[in-house]
mmCIF file of C-alpha atoms in Angstrom:
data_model
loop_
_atom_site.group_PDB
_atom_site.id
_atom_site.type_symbol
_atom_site.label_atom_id
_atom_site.label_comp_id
_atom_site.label_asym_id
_atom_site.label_seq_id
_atom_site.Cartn_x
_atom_site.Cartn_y
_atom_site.Cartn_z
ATOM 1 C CA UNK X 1 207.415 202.498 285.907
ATOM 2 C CA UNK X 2 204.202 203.385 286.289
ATOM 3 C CA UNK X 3 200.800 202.106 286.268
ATOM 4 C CA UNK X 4 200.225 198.789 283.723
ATOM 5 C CA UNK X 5 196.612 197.206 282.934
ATOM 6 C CA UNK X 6 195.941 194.118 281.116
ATOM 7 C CA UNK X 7 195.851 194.148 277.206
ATOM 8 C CA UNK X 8 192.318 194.536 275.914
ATOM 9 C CA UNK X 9 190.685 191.011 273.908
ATOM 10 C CA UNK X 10 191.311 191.203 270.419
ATOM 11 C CA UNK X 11 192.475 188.896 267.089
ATOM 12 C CA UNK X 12 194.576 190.799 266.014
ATOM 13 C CA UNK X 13 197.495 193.787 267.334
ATOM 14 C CA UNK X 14 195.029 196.550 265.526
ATOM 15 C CA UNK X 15 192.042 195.164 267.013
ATOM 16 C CA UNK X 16 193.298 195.094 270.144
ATOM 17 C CA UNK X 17 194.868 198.513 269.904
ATOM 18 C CA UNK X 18 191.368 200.167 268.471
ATOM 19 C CA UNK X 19 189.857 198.531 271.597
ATOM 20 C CA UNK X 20 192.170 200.334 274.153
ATOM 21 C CA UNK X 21 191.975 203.203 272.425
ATOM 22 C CA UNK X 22 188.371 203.273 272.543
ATOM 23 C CA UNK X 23 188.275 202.477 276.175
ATOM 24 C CA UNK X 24 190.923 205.364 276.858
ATOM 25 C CA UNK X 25 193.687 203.327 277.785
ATOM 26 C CA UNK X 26 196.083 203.266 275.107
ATOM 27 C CA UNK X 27 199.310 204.621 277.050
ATOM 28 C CA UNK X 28 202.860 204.336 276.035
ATOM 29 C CA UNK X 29 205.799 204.972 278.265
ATOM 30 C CA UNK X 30 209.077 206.176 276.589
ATOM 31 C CA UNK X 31 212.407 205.220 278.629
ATOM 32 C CA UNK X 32 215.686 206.163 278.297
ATOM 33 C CA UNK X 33 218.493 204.067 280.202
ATOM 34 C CA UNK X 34 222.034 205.530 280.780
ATOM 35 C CA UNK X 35 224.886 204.318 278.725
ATOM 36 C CA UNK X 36 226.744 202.151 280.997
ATOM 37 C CA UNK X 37 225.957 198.641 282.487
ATOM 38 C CA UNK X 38 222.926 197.973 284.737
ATOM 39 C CA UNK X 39 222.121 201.672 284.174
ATOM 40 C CA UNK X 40 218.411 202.894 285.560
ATOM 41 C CA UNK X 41 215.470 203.269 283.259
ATOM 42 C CA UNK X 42 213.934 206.674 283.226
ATOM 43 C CA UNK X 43 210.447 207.533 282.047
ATOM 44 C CA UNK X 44 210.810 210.448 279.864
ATOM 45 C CA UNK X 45 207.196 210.775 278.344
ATOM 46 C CA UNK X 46 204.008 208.938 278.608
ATOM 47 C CA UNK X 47 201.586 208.815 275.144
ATOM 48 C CA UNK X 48 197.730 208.759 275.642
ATOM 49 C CA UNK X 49 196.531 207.290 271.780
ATOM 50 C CA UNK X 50 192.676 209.695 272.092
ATOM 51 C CA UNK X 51 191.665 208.858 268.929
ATOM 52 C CA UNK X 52 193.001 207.362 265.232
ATOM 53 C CA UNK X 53 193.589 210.191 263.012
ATOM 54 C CA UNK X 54 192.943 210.574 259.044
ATOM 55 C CA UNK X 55 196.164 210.344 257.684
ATOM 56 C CA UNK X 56 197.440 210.101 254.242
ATOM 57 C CA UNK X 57 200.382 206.722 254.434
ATOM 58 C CA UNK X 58 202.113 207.694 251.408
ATOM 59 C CA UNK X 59 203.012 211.079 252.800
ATOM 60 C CA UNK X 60 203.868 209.680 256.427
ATOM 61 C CA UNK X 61 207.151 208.458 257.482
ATOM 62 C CA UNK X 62 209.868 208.909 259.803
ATOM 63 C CA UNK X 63 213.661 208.906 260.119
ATOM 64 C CA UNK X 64 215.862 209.672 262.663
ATOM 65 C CA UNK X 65 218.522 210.996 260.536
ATOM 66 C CA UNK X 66 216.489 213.877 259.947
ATOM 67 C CA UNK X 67 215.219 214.997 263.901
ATOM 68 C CA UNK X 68 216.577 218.751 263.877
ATOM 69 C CA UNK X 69 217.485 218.274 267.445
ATOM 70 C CA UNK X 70 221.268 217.266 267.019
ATOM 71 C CA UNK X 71 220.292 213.774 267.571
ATOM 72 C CA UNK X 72 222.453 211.643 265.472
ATOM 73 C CA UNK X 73 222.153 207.649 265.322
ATOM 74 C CA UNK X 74 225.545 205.540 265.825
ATOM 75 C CA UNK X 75 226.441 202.157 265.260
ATOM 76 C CA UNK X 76 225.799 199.750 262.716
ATOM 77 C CA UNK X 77 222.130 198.585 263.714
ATOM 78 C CA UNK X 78 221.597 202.438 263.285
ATOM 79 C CA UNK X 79 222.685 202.737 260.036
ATOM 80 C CA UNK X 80 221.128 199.503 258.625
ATOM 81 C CA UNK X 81 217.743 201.075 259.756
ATOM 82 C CA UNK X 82 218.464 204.014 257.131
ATOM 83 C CA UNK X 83 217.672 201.282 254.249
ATOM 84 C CA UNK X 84 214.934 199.697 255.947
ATOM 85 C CA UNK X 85 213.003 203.280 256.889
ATOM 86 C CA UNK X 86 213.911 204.002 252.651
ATOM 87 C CA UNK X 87 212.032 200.802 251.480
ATOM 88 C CA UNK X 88 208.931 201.354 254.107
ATOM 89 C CA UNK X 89 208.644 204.592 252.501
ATOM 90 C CA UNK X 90 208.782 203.333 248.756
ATOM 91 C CA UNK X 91 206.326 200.521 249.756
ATOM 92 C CA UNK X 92 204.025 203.133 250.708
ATOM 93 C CA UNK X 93 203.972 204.693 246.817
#
């Protein structure tokens, strides 16, 4: 893994996230781990967060049934997420 640095001060999750994004360290690290026991964490992509962006909620949203990359979610926590990602959206207007 790479680099880590302490959590900025903050009351609240979004507080503390506006701070590190202010003070350009808001990083992410997406892993992937093999299917198979004890398998090895790769990094695949680190996120840099720059700046907050303007974005309408209603019109936002994500599922990963619809990728377009022949990614397809298995298992039943998977497909219990399909409801939950529905109601976000309708909560949302």
């Amino acid at each position: 893994a790479g680099p880590r640095s302490p959590s900025p001060r903050g009351a609240s999750r979004n507080e503390r996230l506006t701070r590190a994004v202010e003070a350009g360290e808001a990083r992410f690290i997406l892993q992937v781990r093999r299917r198979r026991p004890f398998g090895r964490w790769v990094d695949v992509a680190w996120l840099h967060l720059e700046r907050p962006i303007d974005a309408d909620d209603r019109r936002l949203h994500f599922s990963p049934f619809r990728n377009g990359m022949g990614i397809r979610p298995r298992g039943l926590v998977q497909i219990m997420r399909r409801r939950a990602y529905r109601a976000g959206q309708a909560a949302r207007g």
